[in-house]
Short mmCIF file of N, CA and C in Angstrom, two decimals:
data_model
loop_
_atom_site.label_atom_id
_atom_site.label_comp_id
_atom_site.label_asym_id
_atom_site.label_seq_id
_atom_site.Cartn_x
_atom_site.Cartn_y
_atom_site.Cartn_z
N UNK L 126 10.64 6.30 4.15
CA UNK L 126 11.52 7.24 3.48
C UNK L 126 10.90 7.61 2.14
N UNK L 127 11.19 8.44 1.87
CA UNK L 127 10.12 9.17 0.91
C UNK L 127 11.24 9.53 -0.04
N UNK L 128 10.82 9.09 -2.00
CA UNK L 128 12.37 9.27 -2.75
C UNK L 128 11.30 9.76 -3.56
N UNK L 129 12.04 9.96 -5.06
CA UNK L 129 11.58 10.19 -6.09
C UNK L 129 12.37 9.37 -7.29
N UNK L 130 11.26 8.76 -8.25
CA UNK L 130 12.12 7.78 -8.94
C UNK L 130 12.50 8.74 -10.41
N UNK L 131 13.92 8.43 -10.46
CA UNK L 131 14.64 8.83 -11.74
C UNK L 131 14.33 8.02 -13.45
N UNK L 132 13.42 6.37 -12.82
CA UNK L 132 13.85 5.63 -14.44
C UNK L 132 12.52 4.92 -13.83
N UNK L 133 11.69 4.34 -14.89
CA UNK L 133 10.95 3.79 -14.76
C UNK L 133 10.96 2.40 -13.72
N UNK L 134 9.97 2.45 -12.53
CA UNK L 134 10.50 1.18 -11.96
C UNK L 134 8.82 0.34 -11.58
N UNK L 135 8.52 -0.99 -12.00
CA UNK L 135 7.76 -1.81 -11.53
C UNK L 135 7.66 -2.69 -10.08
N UNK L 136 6.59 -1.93 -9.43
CA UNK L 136 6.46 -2.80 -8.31
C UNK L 136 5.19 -2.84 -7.85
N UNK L 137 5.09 -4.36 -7.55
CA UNK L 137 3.87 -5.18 -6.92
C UNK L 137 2.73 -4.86 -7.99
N UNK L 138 3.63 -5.21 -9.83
CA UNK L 138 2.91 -5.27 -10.86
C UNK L 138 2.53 -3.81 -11.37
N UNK L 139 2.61 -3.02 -10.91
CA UNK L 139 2.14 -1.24 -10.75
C UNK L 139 3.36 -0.63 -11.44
N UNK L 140 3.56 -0.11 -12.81
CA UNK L 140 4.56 0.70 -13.23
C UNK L 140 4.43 2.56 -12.49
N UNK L 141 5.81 2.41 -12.04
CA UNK L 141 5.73 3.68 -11.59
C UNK L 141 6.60 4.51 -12.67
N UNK L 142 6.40 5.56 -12.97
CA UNK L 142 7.03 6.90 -13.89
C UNK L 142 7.96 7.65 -12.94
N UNK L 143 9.63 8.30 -13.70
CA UNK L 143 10.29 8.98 -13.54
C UNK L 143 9.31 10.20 -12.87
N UNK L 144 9.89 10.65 -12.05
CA UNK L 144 9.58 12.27 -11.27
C UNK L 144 8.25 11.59 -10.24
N UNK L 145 7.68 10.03 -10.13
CA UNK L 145 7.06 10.06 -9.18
C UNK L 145 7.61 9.99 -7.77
N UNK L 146 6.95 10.24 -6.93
CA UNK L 146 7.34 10.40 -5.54
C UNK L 146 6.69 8.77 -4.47
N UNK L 147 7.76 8.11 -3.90
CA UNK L 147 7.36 6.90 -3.59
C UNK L 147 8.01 7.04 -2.18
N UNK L 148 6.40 6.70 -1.05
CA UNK L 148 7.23 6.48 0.68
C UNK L 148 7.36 5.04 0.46
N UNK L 149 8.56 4.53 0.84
CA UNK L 149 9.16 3.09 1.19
C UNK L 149 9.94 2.69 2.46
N UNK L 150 9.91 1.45 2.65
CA UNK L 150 10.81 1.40 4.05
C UNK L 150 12.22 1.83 4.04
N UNK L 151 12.92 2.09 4.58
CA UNK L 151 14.39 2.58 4.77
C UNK L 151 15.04 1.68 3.75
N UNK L 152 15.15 0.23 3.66
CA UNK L 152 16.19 -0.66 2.97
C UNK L 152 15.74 -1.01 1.52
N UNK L 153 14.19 -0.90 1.25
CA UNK L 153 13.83 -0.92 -0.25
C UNK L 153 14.01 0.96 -0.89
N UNK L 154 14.00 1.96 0.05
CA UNK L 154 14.19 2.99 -0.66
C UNK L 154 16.09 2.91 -0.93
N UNK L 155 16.87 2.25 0.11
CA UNK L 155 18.00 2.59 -0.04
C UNK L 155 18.49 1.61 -1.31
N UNK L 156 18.26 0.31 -1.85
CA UNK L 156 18.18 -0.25 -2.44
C UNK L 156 18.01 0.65 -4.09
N UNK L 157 16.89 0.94 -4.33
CA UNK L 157 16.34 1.61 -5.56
C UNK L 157 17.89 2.97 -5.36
N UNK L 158 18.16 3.88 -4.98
CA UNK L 158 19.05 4.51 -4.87
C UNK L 158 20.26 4.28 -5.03
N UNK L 159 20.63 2.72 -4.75
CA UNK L 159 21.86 2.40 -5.10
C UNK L 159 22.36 1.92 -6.59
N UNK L 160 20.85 1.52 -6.70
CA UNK L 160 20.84 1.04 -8.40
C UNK L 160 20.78 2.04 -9.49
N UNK L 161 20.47 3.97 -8.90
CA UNK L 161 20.75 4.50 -9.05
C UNK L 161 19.34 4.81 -9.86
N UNK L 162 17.99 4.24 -9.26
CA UNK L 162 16.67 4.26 -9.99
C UNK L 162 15.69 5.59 -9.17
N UNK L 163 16.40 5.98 -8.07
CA UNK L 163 16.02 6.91 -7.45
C UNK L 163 16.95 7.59 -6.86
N UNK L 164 16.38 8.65 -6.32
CA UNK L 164 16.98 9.64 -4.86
C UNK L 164 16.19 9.73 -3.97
N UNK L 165 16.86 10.76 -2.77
CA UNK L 165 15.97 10.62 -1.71
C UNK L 165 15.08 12.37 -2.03
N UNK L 166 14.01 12.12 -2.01
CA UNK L 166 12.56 13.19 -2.15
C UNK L 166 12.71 14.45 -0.97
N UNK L 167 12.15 15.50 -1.59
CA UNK L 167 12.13 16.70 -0.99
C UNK L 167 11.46 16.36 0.70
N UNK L 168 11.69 16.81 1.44
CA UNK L 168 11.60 16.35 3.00
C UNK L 168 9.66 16.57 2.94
N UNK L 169 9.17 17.35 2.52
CA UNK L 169 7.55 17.20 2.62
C UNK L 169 7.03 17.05 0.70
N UNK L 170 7.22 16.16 0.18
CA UNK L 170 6.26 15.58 -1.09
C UNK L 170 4.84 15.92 -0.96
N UNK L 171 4.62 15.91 -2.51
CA UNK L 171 3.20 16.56 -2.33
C UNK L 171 2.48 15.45 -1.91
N UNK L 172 2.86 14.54 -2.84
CA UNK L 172 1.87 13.54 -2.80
C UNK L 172 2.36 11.69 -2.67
N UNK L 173 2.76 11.74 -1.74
CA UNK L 173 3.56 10.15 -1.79
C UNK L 173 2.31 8.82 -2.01
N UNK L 174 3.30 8.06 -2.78
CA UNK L 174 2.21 6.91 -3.18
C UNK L 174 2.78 6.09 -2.09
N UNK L 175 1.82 5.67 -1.47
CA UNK L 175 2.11 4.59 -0.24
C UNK L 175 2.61 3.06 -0.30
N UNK L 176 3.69 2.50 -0.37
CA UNK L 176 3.82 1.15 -0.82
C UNK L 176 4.18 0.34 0.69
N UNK L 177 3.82 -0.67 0.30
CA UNK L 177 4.58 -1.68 1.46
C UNK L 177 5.46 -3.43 1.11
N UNK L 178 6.35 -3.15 1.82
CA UNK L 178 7.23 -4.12 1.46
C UNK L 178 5.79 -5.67 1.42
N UNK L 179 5.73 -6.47 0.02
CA UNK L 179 5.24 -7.68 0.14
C UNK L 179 3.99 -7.62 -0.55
N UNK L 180 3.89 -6.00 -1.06
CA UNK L 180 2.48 -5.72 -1.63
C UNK L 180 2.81 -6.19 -3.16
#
């Protein structure tokens, strides 16, 4: 699932910036969204940064 983050968020040590675009699995993107650190991303992103749960 492909979001875009609203607030600065750190993962797997890697700071990511507001307005970046992040593909994640279904339950870590729904997660970040509930905390209200993202939304869900325009259906084709230019450029998704690839993460994986454990990285």
């Amino acid at each position: 699932m492909h979001i875009e983050l609203i607030e600065p968020h750190t993962h797997a040590g890697q700071l990511h910036a507001p307005g970046e675009i992040l593909d994640l699995d279904e339950a870590a993107a729904q997660w970040l969204i509930e905390r209200g650190a993202a939304r869900p991303a325009d259906p084709q992103p230019q450029t998704p940064i690839k993460t994986r749960k454990g990285d």
